[in-house]
PDB file of C-alpha atoms in Angstrom:
ATOM      1  CA  MET A  29      10.937   8.380  13.223  1.00 74.00           C
ATOM      2  CA  VAL A  30      13.345   7.110  10.584  1.00 83.00           C
ATOM      3  CA  TYR A  31      12.194   6.040   7.112  1.00 93.00           C
ATOM      4  CA  LEU A  32      13.274   6.555   3.512  1.00 95.00           C
ATOM      5  CA  ILE A  33      10.897   8.629   1.393  1.00 97.00           C
ATOM      6  CA  LYS A  34      12.315   7.195  -1.827  1.00 97.00           C
ATOM      7  CA  THR A  35      13.391   3.557  -1.827  1.00 97.00           C
ATOM      8  CA  PRO A  36      17.108   3.313  -2.724  1.00 97.00           C
ATOM      9  CA  TRP A  37      18.403   0.939  -5.406  1.00 97.00           C
ATOM     10  CA  TRP A  38      20.392  -1.147  -2.921  1.00 97.00           C
ATOM     11  CA  LEU A  39      17.299  -2.003  -0.867  1.00 97.00           C
ATOM     12  CA  LYS A  40      15.444  -3.044  -4.021  1.00 97.00           C
ATOM     13  CA  LYS A  41      18.405  -5.255  -4.930  1.00 97.00           C
ATOM     14  CA  LEU A  42      18.650  -6.732  -1.428  1.00 96.00           C
ATOM     15  CA  TYR A  43      14.982  -7.733  -1.562  1.00 97.00           C
ATOM     16  CA  SER A  44      14.803  -8.403  -5.292  1.00 97.00           C
ATOM     17  CA  GLU A  45      12.091 -11.030  -4.797  1.00 96.00           C
ATOM     18  CA  CYS A  46       9.711  -8.163  -3.945  1.00 98.00           C
ATOM     19  CA  ILE A  47       8.122  -5.726  -6.396  1.00 98.00           C
ATOM     20  CA  TRP A  48       9.153  -2.134  -5.649  1.00 98.00           C
ATOM     21  CA  ASP A  49       7.924  -0.447  -8.837  1.00 98.00           C
ATOM     22  CA  ILE A  50       6.184  -1.364 -12.077  1.00 98.00           C
ATOM     23  CA  LYS A  51       8.135  -1.415 -15.326  1.00 96.00           C
ATOM     24  CA  THR A  52       6.237   0.700 -17.826  1.00 95.00           C
ATOM     25  CA  GLU A  53       6.915   3.063 -20.716  1.00 92.00           C
ATOM     26  CA  GLU A  54       3.583   4.792 -20.126  1.00 97.00           C
ATOM     27  CA  LYS A  55       2.774   7.587 -17.680  1.00 98.00           C
ATOM     28  CA  ASN A  56       1.228   5.296 -15.079  1.00 98.00           C
ATOM     29  CA  LEU A  57       1.369   5.642 -11.307  1.00 98.00           C
ATOM     30  CA  TYR A  58       0.286   3.075  -8.722  1.00 99.00           C
ATOM     31  CA  LEU A  59      -1.375   4.430  -5.584  1.00 99.00           C
ATOM     32  CA  THR A  60      -1.554   2.009  -2.659  1.00 99.00           C
ATOM     33  CA  PHE A  61      -3.395   2.374   0.642  1.00 98.00           C
ATOM     34  CA  ASP A  62      -2.479   0.354   3.745  1.00 98.00           C
ATOM     35  CA  ASP A  63      -4.315  -0.597   6.942  1.00 98.00           C
ATOM     36  CA  GLY A  64      -7.965  -0.327   5.881  1.00 98.00           C
ATOM     37  CA  PRO A  65     -10.781  -0.623   5.472  1.00 98.00           C
ATOM     38  CA  HIS A  66     -11.457   2.370   7.715  1.00 98.00           C
ATOM     39  CA  PRO A  67     -15.008   3.747   8.205  1.00 98.00           C
ATOM     40  CA  VAL A  68     -13.966   7.364   7.566  1.00 97.00           C
ATOM     41  CA  ALA A  69     -10.806   7.213   5.453  1.00 98.00           C
ATOM     42  CA  THR A  70     -11.893   4.537   2.975  1.00 98.00           C
ATOM     43  CA  PRO A  71     -15.067   6.307   1.745  1.00 98.00           C
ATOM     44  CA  TYR A  72     -13.024   9.507   1.331  1.00 98.00           C
ATOM     45  CA  VAL A  73     -10.317   7.739  -0.654  1.00 98.00           C
ATOM     46  CA  LEU A  74     -12.870   6.052  -2.903  1.00 98.00           C
ATOM     47  CA  GLU A  75     -14.619   9.367  -3.518  1.00 98.00           C
ATOM     48  CA  GLN A  76     -11.359  11.068  -4.548  1.00 98.00           C
ATOM     49  CA  LEU A  77     -10.325   8.195  -6.802  1.00 98.00           C
ATOM     50  CA  LYS A  78     -13.694   8.284  -8.543  1.00 98.00           C
ATOM     51  CA  ARG A  79     -13.338  12.040  -9.171  1.00 98.00           C
ATOM     52  CA  PHE A  80     -10.192  11.433 -11.213  1.00 98.00           C
ATOM     53  CA  ASP A  81     -11.161   8.086 -12.768  1.00 98.00           C
ATOM     54  CA  ALA A  82      -8.251   6.548 -10.856  1.00 98.00           C
ATOM     55  CA  LYS A  83      -7.728   2.957  -9.754  1.00 98.00           C
ATOM     56  CA  ALA A  84      -5.628   1.871  -6.771  1.00 98.00           C
ATOM     57  CA  THR A  85      -4.549  -1.087  -4.654  1.00 99.00           C
ATOM     58  CA  PHE A  86      -5.741  -1.446  -1.050  1.00 98.00           C
ATOM     59  CA  PHE A  87      -3.632  -3.569   1.298  1.00 98.00           C
ATOM     60  CA  CYS A  88      -6.208  -4.545   3.890  1.00 98.00           C
ATOM     61  CA  ILE A  89      -5.888  -5.858   7.427  1.00 98.00           C
ATOM     62  CA  GLY A  90      -7.978  -9.008   7.854  1.00 98.00           C
ATOM     63  CA  LYS A  91      -9.681  -7.972  11.096  1.00 98.00           C
ATOM     64  CA  ASN A  92     -10.663  -4.632   9.522  1.00 98.00           C
ATOM     65  CA  VAL A  93     -12.127  -6.434   6.509  1.00 98.00           C
ATOM     66  CA  LYS A  94     -14.182  -8.605   8.856  1.00 98.00           C
ATOM     67  CA  GLU A  95     -15.426  -5.539  10.736  1.00 98.00           C
ATOM     68  CA  HIS A  96     -16.099  -3.414   7.625  1.00 98.00           C
ATOM     69  CA  PHE A  97     -16.820  -6.005   4.959  1.00 98.00           C
ATOM     70  CA  ASP A  98     -19.192  -3.636   3.155  1.00 98.00           C
ATOM     71  CA  LEU A  99     -16.305  -1.223   2.551  1.00 98.00           C
ATOM     72  CA  TYR A 100     -14.029  -4.044   1.411  1.00 98.00           C
ATOM     73  CA  GLN A 101     -16.704  -5.083  -1.083  1.00 98.00           C
ATOM     74  CA  LYS A 102     -17.119  -1.471  -2.227  1.00 98.00           C
ATOM     75  CA  ILE A 103     -13.370  -1.269  -2.951  1.00 98.00           C
ATOM     76  CA  ILE A 104     -13.695  -4.269  -5.271  1.00 98.00           C
ATOM     77  CA  ASN A 105     -17.003  -3.176  -6.807  1.00 98.00           C
ATOM     78  CA  GLU A 106     -15.454   0.152  -7.818  1.00 98.00           C
ATOM     79  CA  GLY A 107     -12.699  -1.583  -9.752  1.00 98.00           C
ATOM     80  CA  HIS A 108      -9.818  -1.433  -7.296  1.00 98.00           C
ATOM     81  CA  LYS A 109      -7.514  -4.279  -6.287  1.00 98.00           C
ATOM     82  CA  PRO A 110      -7.366  -5.651  -2.715  1.00 98.00           C
ATOM     83  CA  GLY A 111      -4.200  -6.985  -1.105  1.00 98.00           C
ATOM     84  CA  ASN A 112      -3.281  -8.919   2.044  1.00 98.00           C
ATOM     85  CA  HIS A 113      -1.689  -6.929   4.891  1.00 98.00           C
ATOM     86  CA  THR A 114      -1.871  -9.731   7.523  1.00 98.00           C
ATOM     87  CA  TYR A 115      -4.842 -10.293   9.818  1.00 98.00           C
ATOM     88  CA  ASP A 116      -3.541  -8.281  12.783  1.00 98.00           C
ATOM     89  CA  HIS A 117      -0.870  -5.955  11.303  1.00 98.00           C
ATOM     90  CA  LEU A 118       2.029  -8.096  12.503  1.00 98.00           C
ATOM     91  CA  ASN A 119       5.710  -7.254  12.245  1.00 98.00           C
ATOM     92  CA  GLY A 120       7.526 -10.105  10.500  1.00 98.00           C
ATOM     93  CA  TRP A 121      10.806  -9.328  12.255  1.00 98.00           C
ATOM     94  CA  LYS A 122       9.272  -9.687  15.705  1.00 98.00           C
ATOM     95  CA  GLU A 123       6.952 -12.667  15.292  1.00 98.00           C
ATOM     96  CA  ALA A 124       7.809 -16.355  15.098  1.00 98.00           C
ATOM     97  CA  ASP A 125       7.620 -17.531  11.481  1.00 98.00           C
ATOM     98  CA  LYS A 126       4.767 -19.929  12.214  1.00 98.00           C
ATOM     99  CA  THR A 127       2.703 -17.212  13.927  1.00 98.00           C
ATOM    100  CA  TYR A 128       3.362 -14.673  11.184  1.00 98.00           C
ATOM    101  CA  LEU A 129       2.581 -17.012   8.294  1.00 98.00           C
ATOM    102  CA  GLN A 130      -0.567 -18.325   9.963  1.00 98.00           C
ATOM    103  CA  ASN A 131      -1.765 -14.754  10.467  1.00 98.00           C
ATOM    104  CA  ILE A 132      -1.328 -14.061   6.766  1.00 98.00           C
ATOM    105  CA  PHE A 133      -3.140 -17.305   5.935  1.00 97.00           C
ATOM    106  CA  GLU A 134      -6.067 -16.217   8.140  1.00 98.00           C
ATOM    107  CA  ALA A 135      -6.244 -12.932   6.250  1.00 98.00           C
ATOM    108  CA  LYS A 136      -6.104 -14.811   2.948  1.00 97.00           C
ATOM    109  CA  LYS A 137      -9.332 -16.617   3.872  1.00 97.00           C
ATOM    110  CA  ILE A 138     -11.206 -13.316   3.804  1.00 98.00           C
ATOM    111  CA  ILE A 139      -9.086 -11.224   1.380  1.00 98.00           C
ATOM    112  CA  ASP A 140      -9.266 -12.602  -2.147  1.00 96.00           C
ATOM    113  CA  SER A 141      -5.921 -11.491  -3.565  1.00 98.00           C
ATOM    114  CA  ASN A 142      -2.550 -12.759  -4.781  1.00 98.00           C
ATOM    115  CA  LEU A 143      -0.851  -9.592  -3.477  1.00 98.00           C
ATOM    116  CA  PHE A 144       0.791  -9.175  -0.077  1.00 98.00           C
ATOM    117  CA  ARG A 145       2.448  -6.243   1.658  1.00 98.00           C
ATOM    118  CA  PRO A 146       4.229  -6.743   4.998  1.00 98.00           C
ATOM    119  CA  PRO A 147       3.313  -4.216   7.705  1.00 98.00           C
ATOM    120  CA  TYR A 148       6.202  -1.781   8.249  1.00 96.00           C
ATOM    121  CA  GLY A 149       7.887  -3.436   5.236  1.00 97.00           C
ATOM    122  CA  ARG A 150       9.397  -5.908   7.706  1.00 97.00           C
ATOM    123  CA  VAL A 151       9.598  -9.465   6.459  1.00 98.00           C
ATOM    124  CA  THR A 152      12.399 -12.039   6.450  1.00 97.00           C
ATOM    125  CA  LYS A 153      13.858 -13.893   3.488  1.00 97.00           C
ATOM    126  CA  PHE A 154      12.509 -17.164   4.884  1.00 98.00           C
ATOM    127  CA  GLN A 155       8.999 -15.720   5.219  1.00 98.00           C
ATOM    128  CA  LEU A 156       9.128 -14.376   1.653  1.00 98.00           C
ATOM    129  CA  LYS A 157      10.106 -17.793   0.344  1.00 97.00           C
ATOM    130  CA  GLN A 158       7.172 -19.418   2.156  1.00 97.00           C
ATOM    131  CA  LEU A 159       4.721 -16.799   0.918  1.00 97.00           C
ATOM    132  CA  SER A 160       5.638 -17.443  -2.711  1.00 96.00           C
ATOM    133  CA  ALA A 161       5.144 -21.226  -2.295  1.00 95.00           C
ATOM    134  CA  ASP A 162       2.009 -23.120  -3.316  1.00 94.00           C
ATOM    135  CA  LYS A 163       0.176 -22.780   0.011  1.00 91.00           C
ATOM    136  CA  TYR A 164       0.069 -18.988  -0.251  1.00 94.00           C
ATOM    137  CA  LYS A 165       0.985 -18.081  -3.856  1.00 96.00           C
ATOM    138  CA  LEU A 166       1.440 -14.434  -2.837  1.00 98.00           C
ATOM    139  CA  THR A 167       3.493 -11.793  -4.605  1.00 98.00           C
ATOM    140  CA  THR A 168       5.046  -9.305  -2.183  1.00 98.00           C
ATOM    141  CA  ILE A 169       4.529  -5.668  -3.145  1.00 98.00           C
ATOM    142  CA  MET A 170       6.637  -2.986  -1.498  1.00 98.00           C
ATOM    143  CA  TRP A 171       6.799   0.679  -2.639  1.00 98.00           C
ATOM    144  CA  SER A 172       8.896   3.294  -4.438  1.00 98.00           C
ATOM    145  CA  ILE A 173       7.725   6.305  -2.426  1.00 98.00           C
ATOM    146  CA  ILE A 174       6.413   6.801   1.103  1.00 98.00           C
ATOM    147  CA  SER A 175       4.125   9.828   1.438  1.00 98.00           C
ATOM    148  CA  GLY A 176       4.831  10.110   5.172  1.00 98.00           C
ATOM    149  CA  ASP A 177       1.132  10.617   5.930  1.00 98.00           C
ATOM    150  CA  PHE A 178       1.574   8.664   9.194  1.00 96.00           C
ATOM    151  CA  ASP A 179       4.395  10.939  10.410  1.00 97.00           C
ATOM    152  CA  LYS A 180       3.197  13.506  12.964  1.00 94.00           C
ATOM    153  CA  THR A 181       6.453  15.475  12.633  1.00 96.00           C
ATOM    154  CA  ILE A 182       5.972  16.547   9.002  1.00 96.00           C
ATOM    155  CA  SER A 183       3.547  19.080   7.569  1.00 97.00           C
ATOM    156  CA  GLU A 184       0.711  18.390   5.158  1.00 98.00           C
ATOM    157  CA  ASP A 185       2.660  20.272   2.476  1.00 98.00           C
ATOM    158  CA  ASN A 186       5.730  18.091   2.986  1.00 98.00           C
ATOM    159  CA  CYS A 187       3.594  14.972   2.732  1.00 98.00           C
ATOM    160  CA  LEU A 188       2.363  16.225  -0.636  1.00 98.00           C
ATOM    161  CA  LEU A 189       5.850  17.213  -1.797  1.00 98.00           C
ATOM    162  CA  ASN A 190       7.240  13.800  -0.877  1.00 98.00           C
ATOM    163  CA  VAL A 191       5.060  12.378  -3.630  1.00 98.00           C
ATOM    164  CA  ILE A 192       5.182  15.174  -6.210  1.00 98.00           C
ATOM    165  CA  LYS A 193       8.981  15.511  -6.107  1.00 98.00           C
ATOM    166  CA  ASN A 194       9.745  11.811  -6.338  1.00 98.00           C
ATOM    167  CA  ALA A 195       7.051  10.069  -8.396  1.00 98.00           C
ATOM    168  CA  LYS A 196       7.836   8.967 -11.930  1.00 98.00           C
ATOM    169  CA  PRO A 197       6.257   6.486 -14.364  1.00 98.00           C
ATOM    170  CA  GLY A 198       5.900   3.118 -12.653  1.00 98.00           C
ATOM    171  CA  SER A 199       6.183   4.427  -9.079  1.00 98.00           C
ATOM    172  CA  ILE A 200       4.290   2.593  -6.342  1.00 98.00           C
ATOM    173  CA  ILE A 201       3.155   5.241  -3.856  1.00 98.00           C
ATOM    174  CA  LEU A 202       2.303   4.454  -0.244  1.00 98.00           C
ATOM    175  CA  PHE A 203      -0.541   6.125   1.655  1.00 98.00           C
ATOM    176  CA  HIS A 204      -2.491   4.870   4.687  1.00 98.00           C
ATOM    177  CA  GLU A 205      -6.171   4.570   5.568  1.00 96.00           C
ATOM    178  CA  SER A 206      -5.946   5.184   9.285  1.00 94.00           C
ATOM    179  CA  GLU A 207      -6.853   7.647  12.019  1.00 94.00           C
ATOM    180  CA  LYS A 208      -3.205   8.683  12.379  1.00 94.00           C
ATOM    181  CA  ALA A 209      -2.751   9.418   8.668  1.00 97.00           C
ATOM    182  CA  TYR A 210      -6.172  10.850   7.889  1.00 97.00           C
ATOM    183  CA  SER A 211      -5.496  14.606   8.180  1.00 97.00           C
ATOM    184  CA  LYS A 212      -2.533  14.436   5.793  1.00 98.00           C
ATOM    185  CA  LEU A 213      -4.359  12.054   3.457  1.00 97.00           C
ATOM    186  CA  LEU A 214      -7.266  14.510   3.382  1.00 98.00           C
ATOM    187  CA  PHE A 215      -4.914  17.257   2.231  1.00 98.00           C
ATOM    188  CA  ALA A 216      -2.473  15.423  -0.027  1.00 98.00           C
ATOM    189  CA  LEU A 217      -4.481  12.815  -1.915  1.00 98.00           C
ATOM    190  CA  PRO A 218      -6.708  15.099  -4.035  1.00 98.00           C
ATOM    191  CA  LYS A 219      -3.731  17.325  -4.823  1.00 98.00           C
ATOM    192  CA  VAL A 220      -1.610  14.355  -5.925  1.00 98.00           C
ATOM    193  CA  LEU A 221      -4.447  13.117  -8.137  1.00 98.00           C
ATOM    194  CA  GLU A 222      -4.988  16.552  -9.656  1.00 98.00           C
ATOM    195  CA  TYR A 223      -1.287  17.357 -10.148  1.00 98.00           C
ATOM    196  CA  PHE A 224      -0.444  14.183 -12.029  1.00 98.00           C
ATOM    197  CA  SER A 225      -3.746  13.942 -13.926  1.00 98.00           C
ATOM    198  CA  LYS A 226      -3.114  17.401 -15.396  1.00 98.00           C
ATOM    199  CA  ARG A 227       0.273  16.134 -16.593  1.00 98.00           C
ATOM    200  CA  GLY A 228      -1.188  13.189 -18.459  1.00 98.00           C
ATOM    201  CA  TYR A 229      -0.647  10.461 -15.887  1.00 98.00           C
ATOM    202  CA  LYS A 230      -3.048   7.571 -15.265  1.00 98.00           C
ATOM    203  CA  PHE A 231      -3.500   5.878 -11.900  1.00 98.00           C
ATOM    204  CA  LYS A 232      -3.659   2.089 -12.138  1.00 98.00           C
ATOM    205  CA  ALA A 233      -4.232  -0.838  -9.787  1.00 98.00           C
ATOM    206  CA  ILE A 234      -1.349  -3.307  -9.475  1.00 98.00           C
ATOM    207  CA  GLU A 235      -1.805  -6.459 -11.558  1.00 95.00           C
ATOM    208  CA  VAL A 236       0.796  -9.228 -11.372  1.00 91.00           C
TER     209      VAL A 236
END
């Protein structure tokens, strides 16, 4: 499995129409969670965020929102920000543009948000242009740091260190609410929250 833990400057420049980090002079970090809501992972994440008075952004899959609408509503009620992650977790590089954009539009009917994150980070320039147009009015949010919680080949400690070693003010940090990621999320999330909270950081939801 090949992925970059820390997003390099050249990738940010190549896709400059996307948001990769948040410009801030304050000690703010931006936790994001993809693929939910999940009946086990989401309640755990919300519990940990509440412990540290932290806010986050949840990029939800439309079909999961439909199936677990109570959890989606709980995310919002607890002061977090939802985002669109397509209806069926589609890969923008593999789908026809019409199919991909329609899938996002279907998710938009149930997910009330101006934020979008492409599954796998895979989206074309044409698709990005369409998503920013009046029909969708979506801002595409990527990430600064991947925790690697989905990666079966790394340890729980390495998942934690991926975040601790690389996060800085304004970083957008990627975790997942999924069966595959849950064991590493269980280990790393509370430790990330505790480590940075003790150092004066605040965890914020993304607002654009």
